[in-house]
Amino acid sequence: MLIAQLAVFLLMTLDFRFAIASDLHIALPHTIRDRSGSFHMVRLGIAALETVLHHWETLDLDFALFPGDLTQDGEFDNHAWLADRLSRLPFPVYVIPGNHDVRYRHSTDTVMGLSDFASHYRAFGPSDRPYYTRTILPGVRLIALNSNDFDDSDRQYGRLDDTQLDWLRGVLAETRNEFVMVMVHHNAIEHLPDQSHHPLGRRYMLDNAPALLDLLEAAGVSLILTGHLHVQDIARTRNIYEITTGSLVSYPHPYRIAHVSGRADRLTIRVESHCIEALPDWPNLQQYSRDFMGDRSTPFMLKLLTEAPLNLDEPKALALAAHLRHFWADIARGDARFDFPQFPAAAQRYFQAFSDPPFPADNRETLAIARGNRRH
């Protein structure tokens, strides 16, 4: 029977299209707080989302995914606004919590805690807990994970707790003959050089990413969808692709459309990226936003330059930072190439390593998956 089911699956043709928008950081006007050093332009978040949703409504989408950081900082008012807006879309929507959505285990009077996320977003995937799985189309399964955990002092960090890993192990053991997509907020695969070890990059990674990758590799799962890092990047390891999507409220204000097609044993995923070019109050959004990020880049670049591996003193770091004003904006846009011949050799090599390799491209790419689900 299992062999017959497998044969049917391998001959099944899949053809569906879905959208991704991440790190919306929705903030109603009365909730916005001034953060002068932040790269987040939260005051344009609602207008940006409306622009994206209006575009999506013109497309023949099967569903949409939102990989976390739905709100500015978990405010109930912002969660309520977003749930209402998503409920009016003409296609199914699936969400997961990001670190900004559930900053605490339990809710306060004004801010949602992790314990209330599932009940609030029950119409968008969760049921009794903030992670879940759904057969969203015939032959297509979504596994949506919660990557927000808390240590003994209630400090929040990115990790899949043991209970969730056991649940995932059971789901994968029972999942047969389906194309499986995994959605999680924190990164499981590095998108920056040595990301899992550098203090500036590590906080965007799952602490136990290898455990997740082990489970997915054994089950033949080939696709992870993430956010959190606010950059456009596609990375690959162990025959697993991870597509991370940048933030709607920071440069370059991107979102993605993905088209999956082909027989189940040799699927292709065509990824297209779009950026919001203008909004009513920001007619030159791309240039304005790039400069907005550049104007706030010096403290970030100084941390990068003065910490390992470069360990530069502050005067030298300041001199180089002047040439790196748009470095993070170029990283965020994806498909970046860097060459700073005026830098000392060690710094030149370091920043060249951030250049994307020829494959996969970050914004427009066709990914080949030999088989959607393989068991060993």
Short mmCIF file of the C-alpha atoms (twelve columns), coordinates in Angstrom:
data_MODEL
# 
_entry.id   MODEL 
# 
loop_
_atom_site.group_PDB 
_atom_site.id 
_atom_site.type_symbol 
_atom_site.label_atom_id 
_atom_site.label_alt_id 
_atom_site.label_comp_id 
_atom_site.label_asym_id 
_atom_site.label_seq_id 
_atom_site.Cartn_x 
_atom_site.Cartn_y 
_atom_site.Cartn_z 
_atom_site.pdbx_PDB_model_num 
ATOM 1   C CA . MET A 1   0.000   0.000  0.000   1 
ATOM 2   C CA . LEU A 2   2.762   2.461  0.920   1 
ATOM 3   C CA . ILE A 3   4.596   1.741  -2.317  1 
ATOM 4   C CA . ALA A 4   1.414   2.370  -4.301  1 
ATOM 5   C CA . GLN A 5   0.815   5.644  -2.437  1 
ATOM 6   C CA . LEU A 6   4.383   6.722  -3.102  1 
ATOM 7   C CA . ALA A 7   4.008   5.997  -6.799  1 
ATOM 8   C CA . VAL A 8   0.851   8.103  -6.942  1 
ATOM 9   C CA . PHE A 9   2.623   10.939 -5.135  1 
ATOM 10  C CA . LEU A 10  5.600   10.900 -7.461  1 
ATOM 11  C CA . LEU A 11  3.309   11.163 -10.478 1 
ATOM 12  C CA . MET A 12  1.232   13.955 -8.903  1 
ATOM 13  C CA . THR A 13  1.537   17.340 -10.584 1 
ATOM 14  C CA . LEU A 14  1.644   20.373 -8.335  1 
ATOM 15  C CA . ASP A 15  0.969   23.891 -9.561  1 
ATOM 16  C CA . PHE A 16  0.311   26.623 -7.025  1 
ATOM 17  C CA . ARG A 17  1.326   30.164 -6.237  1 
ATOM 18  C CA . PHE A 18  1.723   31.857 -2.879  1 
ATOM 19  C CA . ALA A 19  2.937   35.164 -1.457  1 
ATOM 20  C CA . ILE A 20  5.268   36.026 1.420   1 
ATOM 21  C CA . ALA A 21  5.532   39.244 3.411   1 
ATOM 22  C CA . SER A 22  7.571   39.377 6.590   1 
ATOM 23  C CA . ASP A 23  8.315   41.665 9.509   1 
ATOM 24  C CA . LEU A 24  5.338   43.957 8.957   1 
ATOM 25  C CA . HIS A 25  5.798   45.660 12.349  1 
ATOM 26  C CA . ILE A 26  2.262   47.028 12.121  1 
ATOM 27  C CA . ALA A 27  1.801   50.081 14.358  1 
ATOM 28  C CA . LEU A 28  -1.335  52.169 14.632  1 
ATOM 29  C CA . PRO A 29  -0.519  55.890 15.074  1 
ATOM 30  C CA . HIS A 30  -1.289  55.994 18.796  1 
ATOM 31  C CA . THR A 31  1.114   53.072 19.477  1 
ATOM 32  C CA . ILE A 32  4.169   54.397 17.615  1 
ATOM 33  C CA . ARG A 33  7.188   55.117 19.775  1 
ATOM 34  C CA . ASP A 34  10.165  57.197 18.702  1 
ATOM 35  C CA . ARG A 35  13.268  55.116 18.108  1 
ATOM 36  C CA . SER A 36  15.700  57.520 16.529  1 
ATOM 37  C CA . GLY A 37  18.389  54.925 15.815  1 
ATOM 38  C CA . SER A 38  16.152  52.212 14.383  1 
ATOM 39  C CA . PHE A 39  16.148  51.141 10.741  1 
ATOM 40  C CA . HIS A 40  12.387  50.449 11.067  1 
ATOM 41  C CA . MET A 41  10.058  52.981 9.428   1 
ATOM 42  C CA . VAL A 42  7.026   51.728 11.346  1 
ATOM 43  C CA . ARG A 43  4.969   54.822 10.590  1 
ATOM 44  C CA . LEU A 44  4.576   53.640 6.991   1 
ATOM 45  C CA . GLY A 45  3.788   50.016 7.891   1 
ATOM 46  C CA . ILE A 46  0.027   50.135 7.388   1 
ATOM 47  C CA . ALA A 47  0.293   51.971 4.068   1 
ATOM 48  C CA . ALA A 48  2.969   49.509 2.926   1 
ATOM 49  C CA . LEU A 49  0.870   46.497 3.849   1 
ATOM 50  C CA . GLU A 50  -2.210  47.924 2.133   1 
ATOM 51  C CA . THR A 51  -0.185  48.442 -1.048  1 
ATOM 52  C CA . VAL A 52  1.027   44.859 -0.957  1 
ATOM 53  C CA . LEU A 53  -2.392  43.393 -0.216  1 
ATOM 54  C CA . HIS A 54  -3.997  45.347 -3.047  1 
ATOM 55  C CA . HIS A 55  -1.394  43.869 -5.398  1 
ATOM 56  C CA . TRP A 56  -1.968  40.364 -4.076  1 
ATOM 57  C CA . GLU A 57  -5.706  40.699 -4.585  1 
ATOM 58  C CA . THR A 58  -5.079  41.108 -8.322  1 
ATOM 59  C CA . LEU A 59  -3.196  37.824 -8.460  1 
ATOM 60  C CA . ASP A 60  -4.460  34.269 -8.508  1 
ATOM 61  C CA . LEU A 61  -2.886  33.277 -5.194  1 
ATOM 62  C CA . ASP A 62  -3.547  30.022 -3.388  1 
ATOM 63  C CA . PHE A 63  -2.431  31.363 0.013   1 
ATOM 64  C CA . ALA A 64  -0.119  33.848 1.753   1 
ATOM 65  C CA . LEU A 65  2.488   33.393 4.471   1 
ATOM 66  C CA . PHE A 66  3.604   35.862 7.143   1 
ATOM 67  C CA . PRO A 67  6.753   34.585 8.940   1 
ATOM 68  C CA . GLY A 68  6.469   36.686 12.075  1 
ATOM 69  C CA . ASP A 69  7.024   40.166 13.526  1 
ATOM 70  C CA . LEU A 70  3.499   41.054 12.561  1 
ATOM 71  C CA . THR A 71  3.381   44.012 14.966  1 
ATOM 72  C CA . GLN A 72  5.644   46.736 16.305  1 
ATOM 73  C CA . ASP A 73  5.996   45.236 19.785  1 
ATOM 74  C CA . GLY A 74  3.042   42.942 20.402  1 
ATOM 75  C CA . GLU A 75  0.484   45.619 21.217  1 
ATOM 76  C CA . PHE A 76  -3.059  44.199 21.422  1 
ATOM 77  C CA . ASP A 77  -4.417  47.096 19.348  1 
ATOM 78  C CA . ASN A 78  -1.988  46.323 16.526  1 
ATOM 79  C CA . HIS A 79  -2.694  42.594 16.630  1 
ATOM 80  C CA . ALA A 80  -6.428  43.305 16.529  1 
ATOM 81  C CA . TRP A 81  -6.113  45.627 13.530  1 
ATOM 82  C CA . LEU A 82  -4.021  43.108 11.620  1 
ATOM 83  C CA . ALA A 83  -6.267  40.113 12.310  1 
ATOM 84  C CA . ASP A 84  -9.258  42.080 11.086  1 
ATOM 85  C CA . ARG A 85  -7.460  43.165 7.917   1 
ATOM 86  C CA . LEU A 86  -6.240  39.665 7.098   1 
ATOM 87  C CA . SER A 87  -9.724  38.255 7.607   1 
ATOM 88  C CA . ARG A 88  -10.919 40.243 4.589   1 
ATOM 89  C CA . LEU A 89  -8.495  38.714 2.101   1 
ATOM 90  C CA . PRO A 90  -9.860  36.401 -0.615  1 
ATOM 91  C CA . PHE A 91  -7.304  33.648 0.021   1 
ATOM 92  C CA . PRO A 92  -6.086  31.714 3.084   1 
ATOM 93  C CA . VAL A 93  -3.417  33.302 5.283   1 
ATOM 94  C CA . TYR A 94  -1.011  31.551 7.662   1 
ATOM 95  C CA . VAL A 95  0.984   33.335 10.370  1 
ATOM 96  C CA . ILE A 96  3.539   32.600 13.077  1 
ATOM 97  C CA . PRO A 97  4.788   34.770 15.951  1 
ATOM 98  C CA . GLY A 98  8.012   36.738 15.714  1 
ATOM 99  C CA . ASN A 99  10.067  38.002 18.611  1 
ATOM 100 C CA . HIS A 100 8.364   41.425 18.446  1 
ATOM 101 C CA . ASP A 101 4.898   39.848 18.607  1 
ATOM 102 C CA . VAL A 102 5.320   37.984 21.900  1 
ATOM 103 C CA . ARG A 103 7.993   39.641 24.009  1 
ATOM 104 C CA . TYR A 104 6.750   37.903 27.162  1 
ATOM 105 C CA . ARG A 105 5.425   34.490 28.098  1 
ATOM 106 C CA . HIS A 106 2.144   35.979 29.302  1 
ATOM 107 C CA . SER A 107 0.156   39.020 28.259  1 
ATOM 108 C CA . THR A 108 0.041   42.347 30.062  1 
ATOM 109 C CA . ASP A 109 -2.848  44.800 29.885  1 
ATOM 110 C CA . THR A 110 -1.626  46.214 26.573  1 
ATOM 111 C CA . VAL A 111 0.830   43.692 25.122  1 
ATOM 112 C CA . MET A 112 0.187   40.157 23.927  1 
ATOM 113 C CA . GLY A 113 2.200   37.306 25.395  1 
ATOM 114 C CA . LEU A 114 3.077   34.011 23.731  1 
ATOM 115 C CA . SER A 115 0.304   32.265 25.691  1 
ATOM 116 C CA . ASP A 116 -2.418  34.286 23.860  1 
ATOM 117 C CA . PHE A 117 -1.040  34.279 20.324  1 
ATOM 118 C CA . ALA A 118 -2.719  31.081 19.149  1 
ATOM 119 C CA . SER A 119 -6.201  32.029 20.325  1 
ATOM 120 C CA . HIS A 120 -5.973  35.444 18.680  1 
ATOM 121 C CA . TYR A 121 -4.819  34.106 15.293  1 
ATOM 122 C CA . ARG A 122 -6.890  30.911 15.225  1 
ATOM 123 C CA . ALA A 123 -8.319  31.862 11.821  1 
ATOM 124 C CA . PHE A 124 -4.798  31.979 10.372  1 
ATOM 125 C CA . GLY A 125 -3.353  28.594 11.287  1 
ATOM 126 C CA . PRO A 126 -2.812  28.140 15.036  1 
ATOM 127 C CA . SER A 127 -5.305  26.294 17.208  1 
ATOM 128 C CA . ASP A 128 -4.282  25.634 20.813  1 
ATOM 129 C CA . ARG A 129 -0.580  26.508 20.511  1 
ATOM 130 C CA . PRO A 130 1.585   28.865 18.456  1 
ATOM 131 C CA . TYR A 131 2.957   26.112 16.203  1 
ATOM 132 C CA . TYR A 132 0.884   23.914 13.938  1 
ATOM 133 C CA . THR A 133 0.693   21.912 10.734  1 
ATOM 134 C CA . ARG A 134 -1.908  22.058 7.981   1 
ATOM 135 C CA . THR A 135 -2.525  20.323 4.674   1 
ATOM 136 C CA . ILE A 136 -3.084  23.562 2.797   1 
ATOM 137 C CA . LEU A 137 -3.540  22.072 -0.686  1 
ATOM 138 C CA . PRO A 138 -3.799  18.488 -1.945  1 
ATOM 139 C CA . GLY A 139 -0.305  17.050 -1.572  1 
ATOM 140 C CA . VAL A 140 1.065   20.192 0.142   1 
ATOM 141 C CA . ARG A 141 1.738   20.484 3.882   1 
ATOM 142 C CA . LEU A 142 2.748   23.557 5.848   1 
ATOM 143 C CA . ILE A 143 4.604   23.136 9.135   1 
ATOM 144 C CA . ALA A 144 4.602   26.442 11.036  1 
ATOM 145 C CA . LEU A 145 6.957   26.678 14.008  1 
ATOM 146 C CA . ASN A 146 7.275   29.009 16.988  1 
ATOM 147 C CA . SER A 147 10.884  30.068 17.475  1 
ATOM 148 C CA . ASN A 148 10.312  32.227 20.561  1 
ATOM 149 C CA . ASP A 149 11.559  30.710 23.803  1 
ATOM 150 C CA . PHE A 150 12.378  32.133 27.233  1 
ATOM 151 C CA . ASP A 151 15.158  31.293 29.659  1 
ATOM 152 C CA . ASP A 152 14.804  31.025 33.439  1 
ATOM 153 C CA . SER A 153 14.983  34.813 33.800  1 
ATOM 154 C CA . ASP A 154 12.315  35.263 31.084  1 
ATOM 155 C CA . ARG A 155 14.841  36.538 28.572  1 
ATOM 156 C CA . GLN A 156 13.515  35.888 25.084  1 
ATOM 157 C CA . TYR A 157 15.655  34.159 22.475  1 
ATOM 158 C CA . GLY A 158 15.337  32.083 19.314  1 
ATOM 159 C CA . ARG A 159 14.948  28.376 19.997  1 
ATOM 160 C CA . LEU A 160 12.588  25.482 19.355  1 
ATOM 161 C CA . ASP A 161 11.808  24.041 22.769  1 
ATOM 162 C CA . ASP A 162 12.036  20.305 23.407  1 
ATOM 163 C CA . THR A 163 8.265   19.820 23.433  1 
ATOM 164 C CA . GLN A 164 7.980   21.398 20.008  1 
ATOM 165 C CA . LEU A 165 10.881  19.357 18.625  1 
ATOM 166 C CA . ASP A 166 9.207   16.161 19.840  1 
ATOM 167 C CA . TRP A 167 5.966   17.287 18.199  1 
ATOM 168 C CA . LEU A 168 7.801   18.044 14.958  1 
ATOM 169 C CA . ARG A 169 9.491   14.641 15.026  1 
ATOM 170 C CA . GLY A 170 6.060   13.019 15.296  1 
ATOM 171 C CA . VAL A 171 4.566   15.144 12.486  1 
ATOM 172 C CA . LEU A 172 7.422   14.310 10.143  1 
ATOM 173 C CA . ALA A 173 7.150   10.606 10.973  1 
ATOM 174 C CA . GLU A 174 3.474   10.634 9.994   1 
ATOM 175 C CA . THR A 175 3.856   12.867 6.937   1 
ATOM 176 C CA . ARG A 176 4.100   10.808 3.783   1 
ATOM 177 C CA . ASN A 177 3.860   11.655 0.134   1 
ATOM 178 C CA . GLU A 178 3.436   15.407 0.553   1 
ATOM 179 C CA . PHE A 179 5.484   18.431 -0.426  1 
ATOM 180 C CA . VAL A 180 6.410   20.003 2.892   1 
ATOM 181 C CA . MET A 181 7.198   23.665 3.557   1 
ATOM 182 C CA . VAL A 182 8.433   24.853 6.956   1 
ATOM 183 C CA . MET A 183 7.834   28.417 8.162   1 
ATOM 184 C CA . VAL A 184 9.757   29.777 11.150  1 
ATOM 185 C CA . HIS A 185 10.740  33.311 12.187  1 
ATOM 186 C CA . HIS A 186 14.407  32.878 13.147  1 
ATOM 187 C CA . ASN A 187 16.959  31.691 10.600  1 
ATOM 188 C CA . ALA A 188 17.978  28.032 10.542  1 
ATOM 189 C CA . ILE A 189 20.614  28.522 7.796   1 
ATOM 190 C CA . GLU A 190 23.270  31.241 7.756   1 
ATOM 191 C CA . HIS A 191 22.580  34.163 5.413   1 
ATOM 192 C CA . LEU A 192 25.675  36.148 6.403   1 
ATOM 193 C CA . PRO A 193 29.301  34.980 6.773   1 
ATOM 194 C CA . ASP A 194 29.741  33.140 10.071  1 
ATOM 195 C CA . GLN A 195 26.305  34.362 11.172  1 
ATOM 196 C CA . SER A 196 25.806  31.727 13.846  1 
ATOM 197 C CA . HIS A 197 29.018  32.741 15.647  1 
ATOM 198 C CA . HIS A 198 29.156  36.529 15.270  1 
ATOM 199 C CA . PRO A 199 27.404  38.428 18.109  1 
ATOM 200 C CA . LEU A 200 25.564  40.698 15.662  1 
ATOM 201 C CA . GLY A 201 24.307  37.828 13.523  1 
ATOM 202 C CA . ARG A 202 23.777  35.111 16.103  1 
ATOM 203 C CA . ARG A 203 20.639  36.693 17.583  1 
ATOM 204 C CA . TYR A 204 18.847  36.157 14.283  1 
ATOM 205 C CA . MET A 205 19.611  32.432 14.289  1 
ATOM 206 C CA . LEU A 206 17.877  29.570 16.066  1 
ATOM 207 C CA . ASP A 207 20.052  28.458 18.957  1 
ATOM 208 C CA . ASN A 208 19.347  24.844 18.029  1 
ATOM 209 C CA . ALA A 209 19.273  25.226 14.252  1 
ATOM 210 C CA . PRO A 210 21.319  22.014 13.708  1 
ATOM 211 C CA . ALA A 211 18.631  19.973 15.506  1 
ATOM 212 C CA . LEU A 212 15.963  21.346 13.174  1 
ATOM 213 C CA . LEU A 213 18.089  20.774 10.079  1 
ATOM 214 C CA . ASP A 214 18.805  17.197 11.158  1 
ATOM 215 C CA . LEU A 215 15.091  16.437 11.397  1 
ATOM 216 C CA . LEU A 216 14.246  18.097 8.087   1 
ATOM 217 C CA . GLU A 217 17.120  16.491 6.226   1 
ATOM 218 C CA . ALA A 218 16.139  13.033 7.448   1 
ATOM 219 C CA . ALA A 219 12.562  13.633 6.314   1 
ATOM 220 C CA . GLY A 220 13.598  15.005 2.921   1 
ATOM 221 C CA . VAL A 221 12.136  18.461 3.565   1 
ATOM 222 C CA . SER A 222 13.760  20.932 1.188   1 
ATOM 223 C CA . LEU A 223 12.216  24.344 1.892   1 
ATOM 224 C CA . ILE A 224 12.263  26.701 4.899   1 
ATOM 225 C CA . LEU A 225 10.727  30.182 4.872   1 
ATOM 226 C CA . THR A 226 11.959  32.728 7.431   1 
ATOM 227 C CA . GLY A 227 12.099  36.434 8.274   1 
ATOM 228 C CA . HIS A 228 13.653  38.294 11.233  1 
ATOM 229 C CA . LEU A 229 16.933  39.321 9.545   1 
ATOM 230 C CA . HIS A 230 15.312  42.055 7.386   1 
ATOM 231 C CA . VAL A 231 17.274  41.055 4.302   1 
ATOM 232 C CA . GLN A 232 16.505  39.417 0.982   1 
ATOM 233 C CA . ASP A 233 18.491  36.207 0.794   1 
ATOM 234 C CA . ILE A 234 18.241  32.613 -0.366  1 
ATOM 235 C CA . ALA A 235 20.704  30.185 1.189   1 
ATOM 236 C CA . ARG A 236 21.229  26.455 0.868   1 
ATOM 237 C CA . THR A 237 22.742  23.707 2.983   1 
ATOM 238 C CA . ARG A 238 22.200  19.923 3.170   1 
ATOM 239 C CA . ASN A 239 19.953  20.154 0.068   1 
ATOM 240 C CA . ILE A 240 17.647  22.449 2.037   1 
ATOM 241 C CA . TYR A 241 16.836  25.933 0.773   1 
ATOM 242 C CA . GLU A 242 15.965  28.734 3.162   1 
ATOM 243 C CA . ILE A 243 14.258  31.787 1.713   1 
ATOM 244 C CA . THR A 244 14.373  34.731 4.091   1 
ATOM 245 C CA . THR A 245 12.315  37.778 3.199   1 
ATOM 246 C CA . GLY A 246 13.107  41.356 4.204   1 
ATOM 247 C CA . SER A 247 10.886  43.693 6.178   1 
ATOM 248 C CA . LEU A 248 8.035   45.727 4.747   1 
ATOM 249 C CA . VAL A 249 9.081   48.650 6.984   1 
ATOM 250 C CA . SER A 250 12.750  48.839 6.068   1 
ATOM 251 C CA . TYR A 251 14.675  49.211 2.835   1 
ATOM 252 C CA . PRO A 252 13.972  47.949 0.214   1 
ATOM 253 C CA . HIS A 253 10.387  47.191 1.452   1 
ATOM 254 C CA . PRO A 254 10.237  43.806 -0.288  1 
ATOM 255 C CA . TYR A 255 7.791   40.953 -0.612  1 
ATOM 256 C CA . ARG A 256 7.813   37.772 -2.644  1 
ATOM 257 C CA . ILE A 257 5.638   35.705 -4.956  1 
ATOM 258 C CA . ALA A 258 6.551   32.026 -5.359  1 
ATOM 259 C CA . HIS A 259 5.263   29.599 -7.983  1 
ATOM 260 C CA . VAL A 260 5.692   25.880 -7.314  1 
ATOM 261 C CA . SER A 261 5.162   23.571 -10.269 1 
ATOM 262 C CA . GLY A 262 6.103   20.214 -11.720 1 
ATOM 263 C CA . ARG A 263 5.867   16.597 -10.768 1 
ATOM 264 C CA . ALA A 264 6.362   15.844 -7.106  1 
ATOM 265 C CA . ASP A 265 9.678   14.115 -7.787  1 
ATOM 266 C CA . ARG A 266 11.162  17.117 -9.626  1 
ATOM 267 C CA . LEU A 267 9.586   20.359 -8.556  1 
ATOM 268 C CA . THR A 268 10.680  23.863 -9.436  1 
ATOM 269 C CA . ILE A 269 10.060  26.927 -7.280  1 
ATOM 270 C CA . ARG A 270 10.178  30.201 -9.174  1 
ATOM 271 C CA . VAL A 271 10.757  33.057 -6.744  1 
ATOM 272 C CA . GLU A 272 10.003  36.639 -7.737  1 
ATOM 273 C CA . SER A 273 10.624  39.636 -5.506  1 
ATOM 274 C CA . HIS A 274 8.879   42.994 -5.567  1 
ATOM 275 C CA . CYS A 275 9.685   46.216 -3.734  1 
ATOM 276 C CA . ILE A 276 7.300   49.030 -2.864  1 
ATOM 277 C CA . GLU A 277 8.488   51.958 -4.957  1 
ATOM 278 C CA . ALA A 278 6.248   54.698 -3.609  1 
ATOM 279 C CA . LEU A 279 3.556   55.436 -1.023  1 
ATOM 280 C CA . PRO A 280 1.227   58.438 -0.780  1 
ATOM 281 C CA . ASP A 281 3.425   60.304 1.708   1 
ATOM 282 C CA . TRP A 282 6.685   58.922 0.315   1 
ATOM 283 C CA . PRO A 283 6.694   59.375 -3.479  1 
ATOM 284 C CA . ASN A 284 10.424  58.555 -3.662  1 
ATOM 285 C CA . LEU A 285 10.330  55.783 -1.095  1 
ATOM 286 C CA . GLN A 286 13.303  53.783 -2.324  1 
ATOM 287 C CA . GLN A 287 15.779  56.682 -2.226  1 
ATOM 288 C CA . TYR A 288 14.316  58.115 0.970   1 
ATOM 289 C CA . SER A 289 14.462  54.740 2.717   1 
ATOM 290 C CA . ARG A 290 17.997  53.959 1.538   1 
ATOM 291 C CA . ASP A 291 19.179  57.311 2.910   1 
ATOM 292 C CA . PHE A 292 17.161  56.783 6.103   1 
ATOM 293 C CA . MET A 293 19.081  53.555 6.701   1 
ATOM 294 C CA . GLY A 294 22.401  55.098 5.686   1 
ATOM 295 C CA . ASP A 295 21.955  58.031 8.061   1 
ATOM 296 C CA . ARG A 296 21.585  55.568 10.960  1 
ATOM 297 C CA . SER A 297 24.266  53.103 9.895   1 
ATOM 298 C CA . THR A 298 27.365  54.409 11.712  1 
ATOM 299 C CA . PRO A 299 26.726  52.867 15.187  1 
ATOM 300 C CA . PHE A 300 25.948  49.511 13.568  1 
ATOM 301 C CA . MET A 301 29.038  49.619 11.337  1 
ATOM 302 C CA . LEU A 302 31.250  50.594 14.275  1 
ATOM 303 C CA . LYS A 303 30.122  47.488 16.143  1 
ATOM 304 C CA . LEU A 304 30.924  45.369 13.107  1 
ATOM 305 C CA . LEU A 305 34.353  46.944 12.706  1 
ATOM 306 C CA . THR A 306 35.444  47.031 16.347  1 
ATOM 307 C CA . GLU A 307 34.362  43.485 17.244  1 
ATOM 308 C CA . ALA A 308 35.941  40.204 16.137  1 
ATOM 309 C CA . PRO A 309 37.317  39.319 13.688  1 
ATOM 310 C CA . LEU A 310 38.542  42.810 12.657  1 
ATOM 311 C CA . ASN A 311 38.876  44.291 16.180  1 
ATOM 312 C CA . LEU A 312 39.748  47.759 14.880  1 
ATOM 313 C CA . ASP A 313 40.261  50.683 17.230  1 
ATOM 314 C CA . GLU A 314 37.607  53.380 17.032  1 
ATOM 315 C CA . PRO A 315 39.545  55.958 14.911  1 
ATOM 316 C CA . LYS A 316 40.310  53.353 12.238  1 
ATOM 317 C CA . ALA A 317 36.761  52.022 12.413  1 
ATOM 318 C CA . LEU A 318 35.314  55.513 11.967  1 
ATOM 319 C CA . ALA A 319 37.464  56.088 8.894   1 
ATOM 320 C CA . LEU A 320 36.189  52.873 7.259   1 
ATOM 321 C CA . ALA A 321 32.587  53.412 8.378   1 
ATOM 322 C CA . ALA A 322 32.429  56.499 6.187   1 
ATOM 323 C CA . HIS A 323 32.727  54.204 3.132   1 
ATOM 324 C CA . LEU A 324 30.128  51.753 4.476   1 
ATOM 325 C CA . ARG A 325 27.136  54.071 4.768   1 
ATOM 326 C CA . HIS A 326 25.022  51.963 2.425   1 
ATOM 327 C CA . PHE A 327 26.588  48.586 3.216   1 
ATOM 328 C CA . TRP A 328 23.622  47.218 5.182   1 
ATOM 329 C CA . ALA A 329 21.114  48.651 2.719   1 
ATOM 330 C CA . ASP A 330 22.889  46.740 -0.058  1 
ATOM 331 C CA . ILE A 331 22.840  43.582 2.055   1 
ATOM 332 C CA . ALA A 332 19.132  44.076 2.719   1 
ATOM 333 C CA . ARG A 333 18.324  44.483 -0.975  1 
ATOM 334 C CA . GLY A 334 20.039  41.175 -1.833  1 
ATOM 335 C CA . ASP A 335 22.320  40.109 -4.676  1 
ATOM 336 C CA . ALA A 336 25.032  42.432 -3.363  1 
ATOM 337 C CA . ARG A 337 28.629  42.662 -4.618  1 
ATOM 338 C CA . PHE A 338 31.271  44.370 -2.511  1 
ATOM 339 C CA . ASP A 339 34.799  45.523 -3.247  1 
ATOM 340 C CA . PHE A 340 36.620  48.101 -1.141  1 
ATOM 341 C CA . PRO A 341 40.117  48.277 -2.649  1 
ATOM 342 C CA . GLN A 342 40.986  51.293 -0.472  1 
ATOM 343 C CA . PHE A 343 40.579  49.202 2.710   1 
ATOM 344 C CA . PRO A 344 43.420  47.363 4.469   1 
ATOM 345 C CA . ALA A 345 43.753  43.801 3.156   1 
ATOM 346 C CA . ALA A 346 42.058  42.102 6.114   1 
ATOM 347 C CA . ALA A 347 39.060  44.459 6.018   1 
ATOM 348 C CA . GLN A 348 38.827  44.175 2.253   1 
ATOM 349 C CA . ARG A 349 38.666  40.372 2.433   1 
ATOM 350 C CA . TYR A 350 36.145  40.531 5.269   1 
ATOM 351 C CA . PHE A 351 33.657  42.707 3.418   1 
ATOM 352 C CA . GLN A 352 34.129  40.926 0.108   1 
ATOM 353 C CA . ALA A 353 32.907  37.778 1.859   1 
ATOM 354 C CA . PHE A 354 29.480  39.410 2.162   1 
ATOM 355 C CA . SER A 355 29.134  39.373 -1.615  1 
ATOM 356 C CA . ASP A 356 26.579  36.858 -2.742  1 
ATOM 357 C CA . PRO A 357 27.844  33.833 -4.645  1 
ATOM 358 C CA . PRO A 358 26.525  33.351 -8.168  1 
ATOM 359 C CA . PHE A 359 23.867  30.886 -6.988  1 
ATOM 360 C CA . PRO A 360 21.278  31.097 -5.680  1 
ATOM 361 C CA . ALA A 361 20.284  34.651 -6.466  1 
ATOM 362 C CA . ASP A 362 18.360  36.389 -3.703  1 
ATOM 363 C CA . ASN A 363 15.501  38.094 -5.508  1 
ATOM 364 C CA . ARG A 364 14.663  36.220 -8.693  1 
ATOM 365 C CA . GLU A 365 15.568  32.568 -8.856  1 
ATOM 366 C CA . THR A 366 14.254  29.206 -9.917  1 
ATOM 367 C CA . LEU A 367 15.039  26.507 -7.363  1 
ATOM 368 C CA . ALA A 368 15.082  22.856 -8.361  1 
ATOM 369 C CA . ILE A 369 13.940  20.300 -5.800  1 
ATOM 370 C CA . ALA A 370 14.596  16.685 -6.736  1 
ATOM 371 C CA . ARG A 371 11.810  15.467 -4.511  1 
ATOM 372 C CA . GLY A 372 9.513   17.180 -2.053  1 
ATOM 373 C CA . ASN A 373 9.690   14.515 0.656   1 
ATOM 374 C CA . ARG A 374 12.261  11.742 0.972   1 
ATOM 375 C CA . ARG A 375 12.471  9.200  3.789   1 
ATOM 376 C CA . HIS A 376 15.529  7.255  4.815   1 
# 
